[in-house]
PDB file of C-alpha atoms in Angstrom:
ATOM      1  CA  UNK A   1       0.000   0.000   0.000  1.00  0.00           C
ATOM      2  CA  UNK A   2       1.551   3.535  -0.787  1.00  0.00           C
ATOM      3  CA  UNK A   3       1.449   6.323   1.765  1.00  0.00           C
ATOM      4  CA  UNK A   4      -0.703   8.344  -0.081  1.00  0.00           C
ATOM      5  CA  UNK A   5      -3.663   4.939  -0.325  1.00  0.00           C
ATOM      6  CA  UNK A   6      -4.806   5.441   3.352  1.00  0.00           C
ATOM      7  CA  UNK A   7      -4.583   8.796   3.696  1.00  0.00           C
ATOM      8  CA  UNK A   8      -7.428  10.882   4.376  1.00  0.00           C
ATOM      9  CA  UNK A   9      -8.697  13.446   1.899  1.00  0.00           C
ATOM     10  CA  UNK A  10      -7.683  17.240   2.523  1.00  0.00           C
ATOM     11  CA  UNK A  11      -9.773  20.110   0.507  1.00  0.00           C
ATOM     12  CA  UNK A  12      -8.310  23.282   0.657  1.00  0.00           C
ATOM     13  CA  UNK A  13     -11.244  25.368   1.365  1.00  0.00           C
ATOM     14  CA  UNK A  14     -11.254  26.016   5.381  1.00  0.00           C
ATOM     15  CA  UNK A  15     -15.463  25.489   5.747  1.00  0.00           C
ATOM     16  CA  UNK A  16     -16.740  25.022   9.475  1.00  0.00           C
ATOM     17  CA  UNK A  17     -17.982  21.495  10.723  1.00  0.00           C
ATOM     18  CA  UNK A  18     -20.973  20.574  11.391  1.00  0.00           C
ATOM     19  CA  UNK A  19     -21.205  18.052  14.155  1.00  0.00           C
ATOM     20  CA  UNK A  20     -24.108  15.973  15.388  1.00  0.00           C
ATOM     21  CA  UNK A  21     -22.966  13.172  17.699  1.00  0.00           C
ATOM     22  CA  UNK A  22     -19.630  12.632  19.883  1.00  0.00           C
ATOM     23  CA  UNK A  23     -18.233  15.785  18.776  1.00  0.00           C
ATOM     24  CA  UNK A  24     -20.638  18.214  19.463  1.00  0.00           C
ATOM     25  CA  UNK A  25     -19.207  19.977  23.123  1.00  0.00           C
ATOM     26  CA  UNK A  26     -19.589  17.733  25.713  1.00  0.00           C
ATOM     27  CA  UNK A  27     -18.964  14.556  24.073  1.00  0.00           C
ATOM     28  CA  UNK A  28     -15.908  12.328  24.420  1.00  0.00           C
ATOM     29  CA  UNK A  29     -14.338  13.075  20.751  1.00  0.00           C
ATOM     30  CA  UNK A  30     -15.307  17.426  21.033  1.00  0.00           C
ATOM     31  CA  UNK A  31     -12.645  16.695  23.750  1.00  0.00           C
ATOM     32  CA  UNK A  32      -9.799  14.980  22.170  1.00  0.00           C
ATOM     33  CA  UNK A  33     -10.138  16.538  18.713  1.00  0.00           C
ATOM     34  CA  UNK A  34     -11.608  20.014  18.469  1.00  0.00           C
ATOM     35  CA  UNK A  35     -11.514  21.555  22.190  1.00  0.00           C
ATOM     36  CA  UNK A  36      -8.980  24.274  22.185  1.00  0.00           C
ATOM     37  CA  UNK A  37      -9.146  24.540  18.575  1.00  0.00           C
ATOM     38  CA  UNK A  38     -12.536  26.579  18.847  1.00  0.00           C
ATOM     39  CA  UNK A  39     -13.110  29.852  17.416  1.00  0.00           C
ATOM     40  CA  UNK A  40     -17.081  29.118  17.307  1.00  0.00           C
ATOM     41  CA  UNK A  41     -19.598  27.124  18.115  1.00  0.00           C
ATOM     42  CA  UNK A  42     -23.283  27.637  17.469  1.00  0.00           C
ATOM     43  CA  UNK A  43     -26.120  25.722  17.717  1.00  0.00           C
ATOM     44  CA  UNK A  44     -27.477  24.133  13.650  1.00  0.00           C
ATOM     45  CA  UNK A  45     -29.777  21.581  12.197  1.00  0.00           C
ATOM     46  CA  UNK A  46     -29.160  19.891   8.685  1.00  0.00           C
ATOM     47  CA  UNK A  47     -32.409  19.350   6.849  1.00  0.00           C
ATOM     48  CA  UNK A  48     -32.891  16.631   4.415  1.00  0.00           C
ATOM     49  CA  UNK A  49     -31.368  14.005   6.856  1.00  0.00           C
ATOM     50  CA  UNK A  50     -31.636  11.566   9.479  1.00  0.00           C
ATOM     51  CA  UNK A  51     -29.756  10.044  11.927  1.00  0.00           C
ATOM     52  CA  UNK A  52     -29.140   7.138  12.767  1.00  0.00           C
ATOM     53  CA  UNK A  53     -27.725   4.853  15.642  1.00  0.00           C
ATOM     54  CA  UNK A  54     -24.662   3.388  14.930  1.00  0.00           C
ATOM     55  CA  UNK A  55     -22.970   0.802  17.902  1.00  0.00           C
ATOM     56  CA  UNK A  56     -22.066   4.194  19.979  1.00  0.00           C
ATOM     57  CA  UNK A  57     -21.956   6.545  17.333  1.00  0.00           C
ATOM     58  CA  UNK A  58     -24.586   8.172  14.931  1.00  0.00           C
ATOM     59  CA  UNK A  59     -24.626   8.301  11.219  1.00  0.00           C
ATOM     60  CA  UNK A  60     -26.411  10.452   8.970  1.00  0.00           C
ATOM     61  CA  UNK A  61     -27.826  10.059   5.933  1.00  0.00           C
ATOM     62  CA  UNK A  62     -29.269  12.106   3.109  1.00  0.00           C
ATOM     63  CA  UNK A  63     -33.323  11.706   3.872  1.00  0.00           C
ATOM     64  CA  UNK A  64     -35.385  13.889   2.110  1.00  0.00           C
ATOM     65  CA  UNK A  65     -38.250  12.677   3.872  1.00  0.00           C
ATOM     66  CA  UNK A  66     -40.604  15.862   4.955  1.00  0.00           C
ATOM     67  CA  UNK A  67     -39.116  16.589   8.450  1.00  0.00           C
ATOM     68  CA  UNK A  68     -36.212  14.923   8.473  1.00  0.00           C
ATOM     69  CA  UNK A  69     -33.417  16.858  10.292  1.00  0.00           C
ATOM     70  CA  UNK A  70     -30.377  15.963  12.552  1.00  0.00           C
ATOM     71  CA  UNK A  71     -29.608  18.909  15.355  1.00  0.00           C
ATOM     72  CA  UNK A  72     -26.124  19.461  16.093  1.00  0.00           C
ATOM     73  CA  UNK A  73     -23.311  22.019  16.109  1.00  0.00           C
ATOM     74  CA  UNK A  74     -21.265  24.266  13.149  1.00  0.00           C
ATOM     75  CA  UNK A  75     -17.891  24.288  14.869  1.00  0.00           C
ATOM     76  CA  UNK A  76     -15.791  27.038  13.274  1.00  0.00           C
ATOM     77  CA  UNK A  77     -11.812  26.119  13.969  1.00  0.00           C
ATOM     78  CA  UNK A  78      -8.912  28.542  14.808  1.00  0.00           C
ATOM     79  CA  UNK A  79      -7.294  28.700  11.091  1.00  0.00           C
ATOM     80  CA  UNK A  80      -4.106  27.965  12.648  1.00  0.00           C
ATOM     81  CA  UNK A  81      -5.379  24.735  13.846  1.00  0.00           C
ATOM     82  CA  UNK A  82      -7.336  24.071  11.030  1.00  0.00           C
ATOM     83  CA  UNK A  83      -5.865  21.927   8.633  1.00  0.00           C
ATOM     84  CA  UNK A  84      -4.482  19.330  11.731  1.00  0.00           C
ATOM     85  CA  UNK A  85      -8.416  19.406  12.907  1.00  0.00           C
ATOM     86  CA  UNK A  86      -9.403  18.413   9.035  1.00  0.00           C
ATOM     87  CA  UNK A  87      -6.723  15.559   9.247  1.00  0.00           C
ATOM     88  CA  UNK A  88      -7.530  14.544  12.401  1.00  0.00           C
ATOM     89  CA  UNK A  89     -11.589  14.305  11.621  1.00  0.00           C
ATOM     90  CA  UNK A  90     -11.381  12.501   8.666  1.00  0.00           C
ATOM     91  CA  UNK A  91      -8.819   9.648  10.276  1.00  0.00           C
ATOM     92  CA  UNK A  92     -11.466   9.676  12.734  1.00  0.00           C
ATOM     93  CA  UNK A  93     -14.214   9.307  10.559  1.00  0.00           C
ATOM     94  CA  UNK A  94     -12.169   6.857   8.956  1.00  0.00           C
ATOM     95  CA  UNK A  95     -12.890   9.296   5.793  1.00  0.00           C
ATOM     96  CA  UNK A  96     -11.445   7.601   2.684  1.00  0.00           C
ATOM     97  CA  UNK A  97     -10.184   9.804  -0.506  1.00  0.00           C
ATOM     98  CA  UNK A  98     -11.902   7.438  -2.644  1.00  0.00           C
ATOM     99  CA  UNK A  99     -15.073   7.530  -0.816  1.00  0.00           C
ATOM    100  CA  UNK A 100     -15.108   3.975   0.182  1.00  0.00           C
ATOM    101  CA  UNK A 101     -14.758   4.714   4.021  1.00  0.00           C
ATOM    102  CA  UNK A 102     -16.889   4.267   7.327  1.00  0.00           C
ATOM    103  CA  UNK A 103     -18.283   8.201   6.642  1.00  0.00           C
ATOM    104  CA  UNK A 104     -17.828  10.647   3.820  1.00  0.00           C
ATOM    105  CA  UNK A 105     -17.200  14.360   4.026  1.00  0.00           C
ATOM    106  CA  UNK A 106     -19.482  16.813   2.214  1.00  0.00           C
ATOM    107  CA  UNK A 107     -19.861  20.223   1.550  1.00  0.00           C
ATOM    108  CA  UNK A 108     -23.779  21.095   2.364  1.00  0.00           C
ATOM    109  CA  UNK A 109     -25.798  24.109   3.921  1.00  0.00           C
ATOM    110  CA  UNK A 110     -27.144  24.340   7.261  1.00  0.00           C
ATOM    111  CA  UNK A 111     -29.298  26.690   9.052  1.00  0.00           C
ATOM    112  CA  UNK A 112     -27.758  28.373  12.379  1.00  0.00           C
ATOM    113  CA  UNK A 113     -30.135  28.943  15.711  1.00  0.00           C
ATOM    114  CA  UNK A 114     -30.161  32.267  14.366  1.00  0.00           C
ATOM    115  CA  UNK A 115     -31.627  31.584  10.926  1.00  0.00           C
ATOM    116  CA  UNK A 116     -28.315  31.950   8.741  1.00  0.00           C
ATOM    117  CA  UNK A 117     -27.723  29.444   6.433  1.00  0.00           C
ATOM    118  CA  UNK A 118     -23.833  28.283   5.983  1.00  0.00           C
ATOM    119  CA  UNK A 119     -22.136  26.099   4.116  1.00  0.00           C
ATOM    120  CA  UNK A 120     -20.000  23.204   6.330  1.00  0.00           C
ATOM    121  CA  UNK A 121     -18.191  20.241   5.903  1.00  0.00           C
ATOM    122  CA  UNK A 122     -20.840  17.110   7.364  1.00  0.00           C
ATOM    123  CA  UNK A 123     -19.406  13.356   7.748  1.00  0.00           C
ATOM    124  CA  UNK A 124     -22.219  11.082   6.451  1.00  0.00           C
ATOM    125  CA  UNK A 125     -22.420   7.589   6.522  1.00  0.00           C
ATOM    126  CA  UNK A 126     -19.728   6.161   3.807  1.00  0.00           C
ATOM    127  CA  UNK A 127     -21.739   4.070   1.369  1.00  0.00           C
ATOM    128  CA  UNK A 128     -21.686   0.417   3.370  1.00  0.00           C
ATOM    129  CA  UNK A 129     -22.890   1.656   6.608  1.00  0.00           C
ATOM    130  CA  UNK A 130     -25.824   3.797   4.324  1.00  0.00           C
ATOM    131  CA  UNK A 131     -26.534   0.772   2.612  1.00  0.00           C
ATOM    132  CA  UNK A 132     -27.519  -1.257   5.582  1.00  0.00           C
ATOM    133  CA  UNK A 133     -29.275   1.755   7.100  1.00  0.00           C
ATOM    134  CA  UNK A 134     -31.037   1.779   3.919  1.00  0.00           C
ATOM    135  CA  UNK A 135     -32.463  -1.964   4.674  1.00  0.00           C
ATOM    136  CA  UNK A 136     -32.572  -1.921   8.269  1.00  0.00           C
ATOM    137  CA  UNK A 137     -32.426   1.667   9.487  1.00  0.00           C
ATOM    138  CA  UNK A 138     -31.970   2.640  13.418  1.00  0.00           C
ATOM    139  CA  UNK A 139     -33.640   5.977  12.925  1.00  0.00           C
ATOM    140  CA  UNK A 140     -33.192   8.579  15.602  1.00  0.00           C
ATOM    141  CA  UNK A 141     -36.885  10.250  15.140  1.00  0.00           C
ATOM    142  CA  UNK A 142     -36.157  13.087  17.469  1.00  0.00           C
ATOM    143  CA  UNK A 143     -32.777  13.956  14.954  1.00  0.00           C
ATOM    144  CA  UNK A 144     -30.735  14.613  18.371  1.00  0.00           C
ATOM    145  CA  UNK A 145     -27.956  12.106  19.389  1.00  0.00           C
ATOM    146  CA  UNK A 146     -27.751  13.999  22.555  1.00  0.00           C
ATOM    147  CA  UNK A 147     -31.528  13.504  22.989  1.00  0.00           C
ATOM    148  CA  UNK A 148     -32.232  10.233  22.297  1.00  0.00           C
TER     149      UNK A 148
END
C-alpha cells in the first residue's frame, strides 16, 4: 500500500464542521479533537437528513423525507489549527479519498439557531454503513444524538 492509499482526503477550502454526535461539546471526541481549537460554536440543524444509531456513534444520511433533520453544532476552527483538525476528523471518521470509508465528508448548507444558512463540511455515513441503514435503518426520530 503507498502512503498516499490510506490517507485521508484534505480540501483546501477552510469550511466550518458541522457536528451531530460525539463531537458536538460535551462529548468524548469534542474533547480529544476540536476543544482548544474553537473559534465558534453555534447551535445548527441539517435538513434533508436523518440520523441514525450506529454501535455508539450516529450516522447520517441524506433523507429527504418531509421533516427529516439531525440537530447538532457548526464548529468554526482557529485557522491555525485548522488543517491538523481536518486531518484529524477525517482519520477519525475513517474518511477515505476514494469515498469507500466508514463516513464521507461533504460540503452542504445548514441553518444556524439564528436563521443563517452556511455552508460546512458534514461526515455522512460512507456508502456500506448507508446501505444497511437503507435496509434496516436505526432511525433517531427526534434527529438529536444527545436527545435520544
Amino acid at each position: 500500500m503507498s502512503a498516499s492509499e490510506g490517507a485521508p482526503p484534505v480540501e483546501a477550502e477552510a469550511l466550518p464542521f458541522f457536528v451531530y454526535g460525539t463531537l458536538r461539546t460535551g462529548g468524548r471526541n469534542h474533547a480529544v479533537h476540536l476543544a482548544g481549537r474553537c473559534a465558534d460554536i453555534r447551535p445548527a440543524v441539517l435538513e434533508g437528513a436523518a440520523l441514525h444509531a450506529g454501535p455508539g456513534f450516529p450516522y447520517a444520511v441524506v433523507d429527504p423525507a418531509p421533516g427529516r433533520r439531525i440537530v447538532g453544532e457548526l464548529v468554526t476552527v482557529r485557522p491555525g489549527s485548522y488543517a491538523g483538525a481536518l486531518v484529524a476528523l477525517d482519520r477519525l471518521e475513517e474518511c477515505r479519498a476514494d469515498g469507500t470509508g466508514l463516513y464521507v465528508r461533504r460540503r452542504m448548507t445548514v441553518r444556524t439557531a439564528a436563521g443563517e444558512l452556511r455552508e460546512a463540511w458534514v461526515y455522512l455515513a460512507g456508502p456500506e454503513a448507508e446501505a444497511r441503514l437503507r435496509v434496516r435503518p436505526a432511525l433517531i426520530v427526534s434527529g438529536d444524538w444527545a436527545g435520544r
